C-alpha positions as a LaTeX table, in Angstrom:
\begin{tabular}{lrrr}
\hline
Residue & $x$ (\AA) & $y$ (\AA) & $z$ (\AA) \\
\hline
Unk1 & $-253.21$ & 75.29 & 116.95 \\
Unk2 & $-256.50$ & 77.18 & 116.60 \\
Unk3 & $-257.09$ & 80.72 & 115.39 \\
Unk4 & $-254.29$ & 83.20 & 114.72 \\
Unk5 & $-254.89$ & 86.88 & 113.94 \\
Unk6 & $-252.89$ & 90.01 & 113.14 \\
Unk7 & $-254.31$ & 93.55 & 113.11 \\
Unk8 & $-252.53$ & 95.97 & 110.79 \\
Unk9 & $-253.11$ & 99.73 & 110.89 \\
Unk10 & $-252.05$ & 102.37 & 108.41 \\
Unk11 & $-250.70$ & 104.84 & 110.92 \\
Unk12 & $-251.07$ & 108.63 & 110.79 \\
Unk13 & $-247.99$ & 110.88 & 110.47 \\
Unk14 & $-247.62$ & 111.58 & 114.22 \\
Unk15 & $-248.61$ & 108.15 & 115.49 \\
Unk16 & $-252.00$ & 109.28 & 116.81 \\
Unk17 & $-255.46$ & 109.51 & 115.30 \\
Unk18 & $-257.69$ & 112.57 & 115.54 \\
Unk19 & $-261.41$ & 112.55 & 116.23 \\
Unk20 & $-263.29$ & 112.76 & 112.96 \\
Unk21 & $-260.49$ & 111.06 & 111.03 \\
Unk22 & $-260.55$ & 107.68 & 109.28 \\
Unk23 & $-258.74$ & 104.52 & 110.42 \\
Unk24 & $-257.85$ & 102.05 & 107.70 \\
Unk25 & $-255.98$ & 98.78 & 107.70 \\
Unk26 & $-256.47$ & 95.07 & 107.26 \\
Unk27 & $-256.97$ & 91.96 & 109.33 \\
Unk28 & $-255.06$ & 88.77 & 108.59 \\
Unk29 & $-256.27$ & 85.63 & 110.30 \\
Unk30 & $-255.71$ & 81.93 & 109.81 \\
Unk31 & $-256.90$ & 78.56 & 111.15 \\
Unk32 & $-254.97$ & 75.30 & 111.09 \\
Unk33 & $-258.09$ & 73.15 & 111.43 \\
Unk34 & $-261.69$ & 73.37 & 110.34 \\
Unk35 & $-263.34$ & 75.57 & 112.98 \\
Unk36 & $-267.05$ & 75.93 & 113.63 \\
Unk37 & $-267.89$ & 79.56 & 114.38 \\
Unk38 & $-271.07$ & 81.32 & 115.33 \\
Unk39 & $-269.84$ & 84.78 & 114.32 \\
Unk40 & $-266.72$ & 86.82 & 113.47 \\
Unk41 & $-266.98$ & 90.49 & 114.45 \\
Unk42 & $-264.59$ & 93.36 & 113.78 \\
Unk43 & $-265.14$ & 96.48 & 115.92 \\
Unk44 & $-263.85$ & 99.93 & 116.79 \\
Unk45 & $-264.44$ & 100.51 & 120.49 \\
Unk46 & $-263.93$ & 103.39 & 122.90 \\
Unk47 & $-264.50$ & 103.02 & 126.64 \\
Unk48 & $-264.03$ & 105.40 & 129.56 \\
Unk49 & $-263.88$ & 104.48 & 133.25 \\
Unk50 & $-263.73$ & 106.53 & 136.41 \\
Unk51 & $-262.94$ & 105.15 & 139.83 \\
Unk52 & $-262.92$ & 107.37 & 142.90 \\
Unk53 & $-262.08$ & 106.08 & 146.34 \\
Unk54 & $-262.31$ & 107.70 & 149.74 \\
Unk55 & $-260.26$ & 105.78 & 152.25 \\
Unk56 & $-261.88$ & 105.50 & 155.66 \\
Unk57 & $-260.00$ & 106.92 & 158.63 \\
Unk58 & $-261.07$ & 103.87 & 160.66 \\
Unk59 & $-260.02$ & 100.37 & 159.74 \\
Unk60 & $-263.41$ & 99.17 & 160.95 \\
Unk61 & $-265.24$ & 101.12 & 158.23 \\
Unk62 & $-265.27$ & 100.34 & 154.55 \\
Unk63 & $-263.78$ & 102.76 & 152.05 \\
Unk64 & $-266.28$ & 104.51 & 149.79 \\
Unk65 & $-265.83$ & 103.71 & 146.11 \\
Unk66 & $-267.50$ & 105.27 & 143.05 \\
Unk67 & $-267.12$ & 103.40 & 139.77 \\
Unk68 & $-268.60$ & 104.64 & 136.51 \\
Unk69 & $-268.17$ & 103.73 & 132.85 \\
Unk70 & $-269.01$ & 105.40 & 129.58 \\
Unk71 & $-268.99$ & 104.20 & 125.96 \\
Unk72 & $-267.82$ & 106.62 & 123.25 \\
Unk73 & $-267.80$ & 104.43 & 120.17 \\
Unk74 & $-268.83$ & 100.88 & 119.31 \\
Unk75 & $-268.88$ & 100.36 & 115.54 \\
Unk76 & $-269.17$ & 96.73 & 114.42 \\
Unk77 & $-268.63$ & 94.90 & 111.15 \\
Unk78 & $-269.87$ & 91.30 & 111.04 \\
Unk79 & $-267.53$ & 89.27 & 108.82 \\
Unk80 & $-269.17$ & 85.88 & 109.31 \\
Unk81 & $-272.55$ & 84.93 & 110.72 \\
Unk82 & $-273.70$ & 81.33 & 111.04 \\
Unk83 & $-277.33$ & 82.40 & 110.71 \\
Unk84 & $-276.58$ & 83.61 & 107.18 \\
Unk85 & $-274.93$ & 80.41 & 105.97 \\
Unk86 & $-272.17$ & 77.92 & 106.74 \\
Unk87 & $-270.38$ & 78.76 & 110.00 \\
Unk88 & $-267.36$ & 76.55 & 109.29 \\
Unk89 & $-264.05$ & 78.30 & 108.73 \\
Unk90 & $-261.89$ & 76.12 & 106.47 \\
Unk91 & $-258.16$ & 75.62 & 106.97 \\
Unk92 & $-256.21$ & 78.51 & 105.46 \\
Unk93 & $-255.44$ & 82.21 & 105.81 \\
Unk94 & $-257.78$ & 85.15 & 105.20 \\
Unk95 & $-257.31$ & 88.89 & 104.65 \\
Unk96 & $-260.00$ & 91.50 & 105.26 \\
Unk97 & $-259.52$ & 95.27 & 104.78 \\
Unk98 & $-261.36$ & 97.60 & 107.14 \\
Unk99 & $-262.24$ & 101.26 & 107.45 \\
Unk100 & $-263.65$ & 103.06 & 110.49 \\
Unk101 & $-264.48$ & 106.73 & 111.00 \\
Unk102 & $-263.74$ & 108.04 & 114.49 \\
Unk103 & $-266.64$ & 110.15 & 115.80 \\
Unk104 & $-266.25$ & 113.88 & 116.37 \\
Unk105 & $-266.10$ & 115.46 & 119.84 \\
Unk106 & $-265.09$ & 112.43 & 121.83 \\
Unk107 & $-262.65$ & 112.57 & 124.75 \\
Unk108 & $-258.98$ & 111.88 & 123.94 \\
Unk109 & $-257.10$ & 108.81 & 125.11 \\
Unk110 & $-256.10$ & 109.29 & 128.74 \\
Unk111 & $-254.74$ & 107.48 & 131.77 \\
Unk112 & $-254.80$ & 109.77 & 134.83 \\
Unk113 & $-254.19$ & 108.77 & 138.43 \\
Unk114 & $-254.33$ & 111.37 & 141.20 \\
Unk115 & $-254.14$ & 111.17 & 144.98 \\
Unk116 & $-255.04$ & 113.91 & 147.41 \\
Unk117 & $-255.38$ & 113.26 & 151.13 \\
Unk118 & $-257.51$ & 110.17 & 151.60 \\
Unk119 & $-259.05$ & 110.47 & 148.13 \\
Unk120 & $-257.82$ & 108.79 & 144.94 \\
Unk121 & $-259.02$ & 109.12 & 141.35 \\
Unk122 & $-258.33$ & 107.00 & 138.30 \\
Unk123 & $-259.69$ & 108.21 & 134.97 \\
Unk124 & $-258.98$ & 106.20 & 131.85 \\
Unk125 & $-260.09$ & 106.39 & 128.21 \\
Unk126 & $-259.09$ & 103.63 & 125.79 \\
Unk127 & $-259.72$ & 103.11 & 122.07 \\
Unk128 & $-258.96$ & 99.87 & 120.25 \\
Unk129 & $-259.69$ & 97.68 & 117.24 \\
Unk130 & $-261.26$ & 94.38 & 118.33 \\
Unk131 & $-261.50$ & 91.10 & 116.42 \\
Unk132 & $-263.79$ & 88.51 & 118.03 \\
Unk133 & $-264.26$ & 84.87 & 117.01 \\
Unk134 & $-267.32$ & 83.31 & 118.69 \\
Unk135 & $-267.24$ & 79.51 & 118.60 \\
Unk136 & $-270.35$ & 77.37 & 118.47 \\
Unk137 & $-269.19$ & 74.70 & 120.93 \\
Unk138 & $-270.64$ & 75.25 & 124.41 \\
Unk139 & $-267.34$ & 74.79 & 126.27 \\
Unk140 & $-265.19$ & 76.64 & 123.73 \\
Unk141 & $-263.90$ & 80.06 & 124.70 \\
Unk142 & $-264.39$ & 83.11 & 122.49 \\
Unk143 & $-261.10$ & 84.22 & 120.93 \\
Unk144 & $-260.37$ & 87.95 & 121.08 \\
Unk145 & $-257.64$ & 90.01 & 119.48 \\
Unk146 & $-257.07$ & 93.67 & 120.20 \\
Unk147 & $-255.00$ & 96.58 & 118.91 \\
Unk148 & $-254.89$ & 99.73 & 121.03 \\
Unk149 & $-254.87$ & 103.10 & 119.28 \\
Unk150 & $-254.23$ & 106.59 & 120.60 \\
Unk151 & $-256.89$ & 109.17 & 119.79 \\
Unk152 & $-256.60$ & 112.93 & 120.28 \\
Unk153 & $-259.53$ & 115.30 & 120.24 \\
Unk154 & $-259.40$ & 119.09 & 120.25 \\
Unk155 & $-261.73$ & 121.26 & 122.29 \\
Unk156 & $-264.13$ & 124.02 & 121.34 \\
Unk157 & $-262.85$ & 126.94 & 123.44 \\
Unk158 & $-265.28$ & 128.59 & 125.83 \\
Unk159 & $-262.91$ & 131.18 & 127.31 \\
Unk160 & $-262.19$ & 134.52 & 125.60 \\
Unk161 & $-259.16$ & 134.98 & 123.36 \\
Unk162 & $-258.98$ & 138.69 & 124.16 \\
Unk163 & $-257.13$ & 140.25 & 127.08 \\
Unk164 & $-258.85$ & 139.76 & 130.45 \\
Unk165 & $-258.26$ & 141.41 & 133.82 \\
Unk166 & $-258.46$ & 139.50 & 137.11 \\
Unk167 & $-258.00$ & 140.77 & 140.63 \\
Unk168 & $-257.85$ & 139.80 & 144.30 \\
Unk169 & $-257.25$ & 141.68 & 147.54 \\
Unk170 & $-256.34$ & 140.76 & 151.09 \\
Unk171 & $-257.32$ & 142.86 & 154.10 \\
Unk172 & $-254.84$ & 142.17 & 156.89 \\
Unk173 & $-255.70$ & 142.35 & 160.56 \\
Unk174 & $-253.85$ & 145.19 & 162.26 \\
Unk175 & $-254.50$ & 145.54 & 166.01 \\
Unk176 & $-254.88$ & 148.95 & 167.61 \\
Unk177 & $-255.16$ & 150.71 & 164.24 \\
Unk178 & $-258.08$ & 152.23 & 162.36 \\
Unk179 & $-256.14$ & 152.32 & 159.08 \\
Unk180 & $-256.90$ & 149.68 & 156.46 \\
Unk181 & $-254.03$ & 147.27 & 155.75 \\
Unk182 & $-254.58$ & 145.94 & 152.23 \\
Unk183 & $-252.58$ & 144.07 & 149.60 \\
Unk184 & $-254.00$ & 144.39 & 146.08 \\
Unk185 & $-253.22$ & 142.00 & 143.23 \\
Unk186 & $-254.23$ & 142.67 & 139.64 \\
Unk187 & $-253.34$ & 140.54 & 136.62 \\
Unk188 & $-253.97$ & 140.85 & 132.89 \\
Unk189 & $-253.74$ & 137.77 & 130.64 \\
Unk190 & $-253.43$ & 138.36 & 126.90 \\
Unk191 & $-255.41$ & 135.24 & 125.91 \\
Unk192 & $-257.07$ & 132.54 & 127.99 \\
Unk193 & $-256.82$ & 130.04 & 125.11 \\
Unk194 & $-253.44$ & 128.65 & 124.02 \\
Unk195 & $-252.09$ & 125.58 & 122.28 \\
Unk196 & $-249.83$ & 122.99 & 123.86 \\
Unk197 & $-246.22$ & 124.00 & 123.35 \\
Unk198 & $-247.10$ & 127.70 & 123.12 \\
Unk199 & $-246.69$ & 130.43 & 125.75 \\
Unk200 & $-249.18$ & 131.90 & 128.21 \\
Unk201 & $-248.44$ & 135.63 & 128.49 \\
Unk202 & $-249.65$ & 137.72 & 131.40 \\
Unk203 & $-248.62$ & 140.52 & 133.73 \\
Unk204 & $-249.41$ & 141.23 & 137.34 \\
Unk205 & $-249.14$ & 144.17 & 139.72 \\
Unk206 & $-248.90$ & 144.07 & 143.50 \\
Unk207 & $-249.78$ & 147.18 & 145.51 \\
Unk208 & $-248.66$ & 146.61 & 149.08 \\
Unk209 & $-250.69$ & 149.13 & 151.08 \\
Unk210 & $-250.35$ & 147.10 & 154.27 \\
Unk211 & $-248.24$ & 147.27 & 157.41 \\
Unk212 & $-246.17$ & 144.16 & 156.51 \\
Unk213 & $-243.64$ & 143.17 & 153.86 \\
Unk214 & $-244.85$ & 140.79 & 151.17 \\
Unk215 & $-242.40$ & 137.88 & 151.26 \\
Unk216 & $-242.69$ & 136.75 & 147.65 \\
Unk217 & $-244.95$ & 136.32 & 144.62 \\
Unk218 & $-245.02$ & 132.90 & 142.94 \\
Unk219 & $-246.57$ & 132.05 & 139.57 \\
Unk220 & $-247.10$ & 128.61 & 138.04 \\
Unk221 & $-249.39$ & 126.52 & 135.85 \\
Unk222 & $-251.60$ & 124.03 & 137.64 \\
Unk223 & $-253.73$ & 121.09 & 136.49 \\
Unk224 & $-257.16$ & 120.46 & 137.99 \\
Unk225 & $-258.90$ & 117.09 & 137.63 \\
Unk226 & $-262.33$ & 116.39 & 139.03 \\
Unk227 & $-265.26$ & 114.06 & 138.62 \\
Unk228 & $-268.37$ & 115.40 & 136.94 \\
Unk229 & $-270.53$ & 113.52 & 139.39 \\
Unk230 & $-272.65$ & 116.13 & 141.15 \\
Unk231 & $-272.10$ & 114.81 & 144.65 \\
Unk232 & $-268.32$ & 114.91 & 144.30 \\
Unk233 & $-266.66$ & 118.16 & 145.36 \\
Unk234 & $-263.05$ & 116.97 & 145.31 \\
Unk235 & $-260.68$ & 118.68 & 142.88 \\
Unk236 & $-257.28$ & 117.04 & 142.45 \\
Unk237 & $-254.70$ & 119.79 & 141.95 \\
Unk238 & $-251.22$ & 119.26 & 140.57 \\
Unk239 & $-248.44$ & 121.77 & 139.83 \\
Unk240 & $-246.97$ & 121.46 & 136.33 \\
Unk241 & $-243.22$ & 120.92 & 136.56 \\
Unk242 & $-240.98$ & 123.58 & 135.07 \\
Unk243 & $-243.63$ & 126.32 & 134.99 \\
Unk244 & $-243.03$ & 128.06 & 138.33 \\
Unk245 & $-241.21$ & 131.33 & 138.99 \\
Unk246 & $-240.77$ & 133.43 & 142.11 \\
Unk247 & $-240.09$ & 137.13 & 142.69 \\
Unk248 & $-238.56$ & 138.87 & 145.69 \\
Unk249 & $-240.11$ & 140.74 & 148.61 \\
Unk250 & $-242.18$ & 143.93 & 148.41 \\
Unk251 & $-241.93$ & 146.39 & 151.27 \\
Unk252 & $-245.02$ & 148.04 & 152.70 \\
Unk253 & $-246.03$ & 151.12 & 150.77 \\
Unk254 & $-244.34$ & 149.81 & 147.60 \\
Unk255 & $-245.64$ & 148.29 & 144.35 \\
Unk256 & $-244.26$ & 145.74 & 141.93 \\
Unk257 & $-245.21$ & 145.08 & 138.30 \\
Unk258 & $-244.01$ & 141.99 & 136.42 \\
Unk259 & $-244.46$ & 140.70 & 132.87 \\
Unk260 & $-244.37$ & 136.90 & 132.88 \\
Unk261 & $-244.81$ & 134.02 & 130.46 \\
Unk262 & $-245.29$ & 130.30 & 131.02 \\
Unk263 & $-244.32$ & 127.70 & 128.45 \\
Unk264 & $-247.08$ & 125.11 & 128.18 \\
Unk265 & $-245.85$ & 121.47 & 128.03 \\
Unk266 & $-246.47$ & 119.79 & 124.69 \\
Unk267 & $-248.42$ & 116.92 & 126.28 \\
Unk268 & $-250.87$ & 119.18 & 128.15 \\
Unk269 & $-254.40$ & 119.63 & 126.82 \\
Unk270 & $-257.82$ & 120.33 & 128.28 \\
Unk271 & $-260.31$ & 117.45 & 128.49 \\
Unk272 & $-263.99$ & 118.41 & 128.67 \\
Unk273 & $-265.86$ & 116.21 & 126.15 \\
Unk274 & $-266.65$ & 113.59 & 128.76 \\
Unk275 & $-269.42$ & 112.96 & 131.29 \\
Unk276 & $-267.11$ & 111.16 & 133.72 \\
Unk277 & $-264.39$ & 113.69 & 134.52 \\
Unk278 & $-262.68$ & 116.81 & 133.26 \\
Unk279 & $-259.15$ & 118.14 & 133.22 \\
Unk280 & $-258.60$ & 121.89 & 133.21 \\
Unk281 & $-255.69$ & 124.25 & 133.72 \\
Unk282 & $-255.09$ & 127.59 & 135.42 \\
Unk283 & $-252.37$ & 130.11 & 136.14 \\
Unk284 & $-251.94$ & 130.37 & 139.91 \\
Unk285 & $-250.46$ & 133.53 & 141.46 \\
Unk286 & $-249.63$ & 133.16 & 145.16 \\
Unk287 & $-248.77$ & 136.15 & 147.35 \\
Unk288 & $-246.65$ & 135.06 & 150.31 \\
Unk289 & $-247.31$ & 136.87 & 153.59 \\
Unk290 & $-245.48$ & 136.69 & 156.92 \\
Unk291 & $-246.95$ & 134.89 & 159.91 \\
Unk292 & $-249.55$ & 134.99 & 161.32 \\
Unk293 & $-251.19$ & 136.10 & 158.06 \\
Unk294 & $-252.29$ & 133.54 & 155.50 \\
Unk295 & $-251.08$ & 133.66 & 151.90 \\
Unk296 & $-253.66$ & 134.53 & 149.29 \\
Unk297 & $-254.05$ & 133.38 & 145.70 \\
Unk298 & $-255.43$ & 134.46 & 142.36 \\
Unk299 & $-256.51$ & 131.71 & 139.93 \\
Unk300 & $-256.76$ & 132.52 & 136.22 \\
Unk301 & $-258.42$ & 129.75 & 134.16 \\
Unk302 & $-256.92$ & 128.84 & 130.79 \\
Unk303 & $-257.88$ & 126.35 & 128.09 \\
Unk304 & $-255.17$ & 124.37 & 126.30 \\
Unk305 & $-255.84$ & 123.10 & 122.80 \\
Unk306 & $-253.88$ & 120.45 & 120.93 \\
Unk307 & $-250.38$ & 121.19 & 119.74 \\
Unk308 & $-250.42$ & 122.68 & 116.23 \\
Unk309 & $-248.46$ & 119.73 & 114.82 \\
Unk310 & $-251.28$ & 117.38 & 115.81 \\
Unk311 & $-254.01$ & 119.33 & 114.04 \\
Unk312 & $-253.47$ & 117.63 & 110.69 \\
Unk313 & $-255.38$ & 115.21 & 108.53 \\
Unk314 & $-254.65$ & 111.51 & 108.53 \\
Unk315 & $-252.30$ & 110.21 & 105.82 \\
Unk316 & $-253.88$ & 109.04 & 102.58 \\
Unk317 & $-255.44$ & 105.64 & 102.42 \\
Unk318 & $-252.93$ & 104.50 & 99.78 \\
Unk319 & $-250.01$ & 104.65 & 102.25 \\
Unk320 & $-248.47$ & 101.18 & 102.67 \\
Unk321 & $-248.67$ & 99.33 & 106.01 \\
Unk322 & $-245.61$ & 99.86 & 108.21 \\
Unk323 & $-245.96$ & 97.27 & 110.92 \\
Unk324 & $-247.96$ & 94.38 & 112.33 \\
Unk325 & $-248.95$ & 94.15 & 115.94 \\
Unk326 & $-250.37$ & 91.07 & 117.54 \\
Unk327 & $-252.20$ & 90.52 & 120.79 \\
Unk328 & $-254.38$ & 87.54 & 121.60 \\
Unk329 & $-256.51$ & 87.23 & 124.74 \\
Unk330 & $-258.43$ & 84.11 & 125.67 \\
Unk331 & $-261.53$ & 84.29 & 127.82 \\
Unk332 & $-260.97$ & 87.97 & 128.58 \\
Unk333 & $-263.43$ & 90.83 & 128.45 \\
Unk334 & $-262.35$ & 93.81 & 126.32 \\
Unk335 & $-262.71$ & 96.41 & 129.01 \\
Unk336 & $-260.52$ & 97.73 & 131.80 \\
Unk337 & $-259.65$ & 95.60 & 134.75 \\
Unk338 & $-261.07$ & 97.25 & 137.82 \\
Unk339 & $-258.21$ & 95.92 & 139.90 \\
Unk340 & $-255.76$ & 97.91 & 137.78 \\
Unk341 & $-257.61$ & 101.11 & 138.62 \\
Unk342 & $-256.46$ & 101.16 & 142.22 \\
Unk343 & $-253.17$ & 102.62 & 141.11 \\
Unk344 & $-251.55$ & 101.44 & 144.30 \\
\hline
\end{tabular}
């Protein structure tokens, strides 16, 4: 008994919506008894949350927690308002078409959890269609229905698309010698901007003018996630599986030149249109040195845009509905549960 609702979307070709595109569909709802309502509201909502936690080393001290939220879209359509007339909803079924335009330059849907040392980060962006029935009775709960949607948003590149040269050098300690002991690393990347699913192409050269043998040179793609809060200096680093390669040793007085490429995963993309957090990528070249010397690294930033297949327009509005999805929540706020953000 009560209110029943179904939210139908006309889906895009790849199952995701792009920023700047149009969402269309229809709402079907029904009541099996005369229901007094204050208001019926249909909305497109987008909410981001960031939760960072620093676990205390002492069990007698409380962990430090930062929690922030951000709203990206909140477009409402009022379907019924008691102030404008009769607030009674008669027994029967109702159908209402809807159309929403997703704003440009909003962050894409995301659910990222990272842990590094005693720090954890949970960054989440959700978009959904909401249908809310507000009852007039004081002790009656508001009925909410929700349909989640996945939104992708491309970036405006800030890095150059032309070839760029990067370099790093390591001066090794050599006792009882006045001769410099240096390992030079130089790398050229053809373009710092690529699309997901494409290839990052670069070359590097090692000149081992030191007194030791370089053990190895490792290359890989890494992901870097960090809060945009000014007081936070923690960057959560993660190696991307399947992107690493390793070369052999280089004797002192020798050089090595390698041409390398890294295939970018299709689900990787840079996130920067957000005031809560950002996700970036870089090529990491690590030169392995023997003990007691420390390895040294060269980091080459790259920006990853959406996969080419996703940069398409939404299907025409005349496409027929393909499915119905239902979700009803009683007495529940339409925002993320903070308890779920612990990720533990």
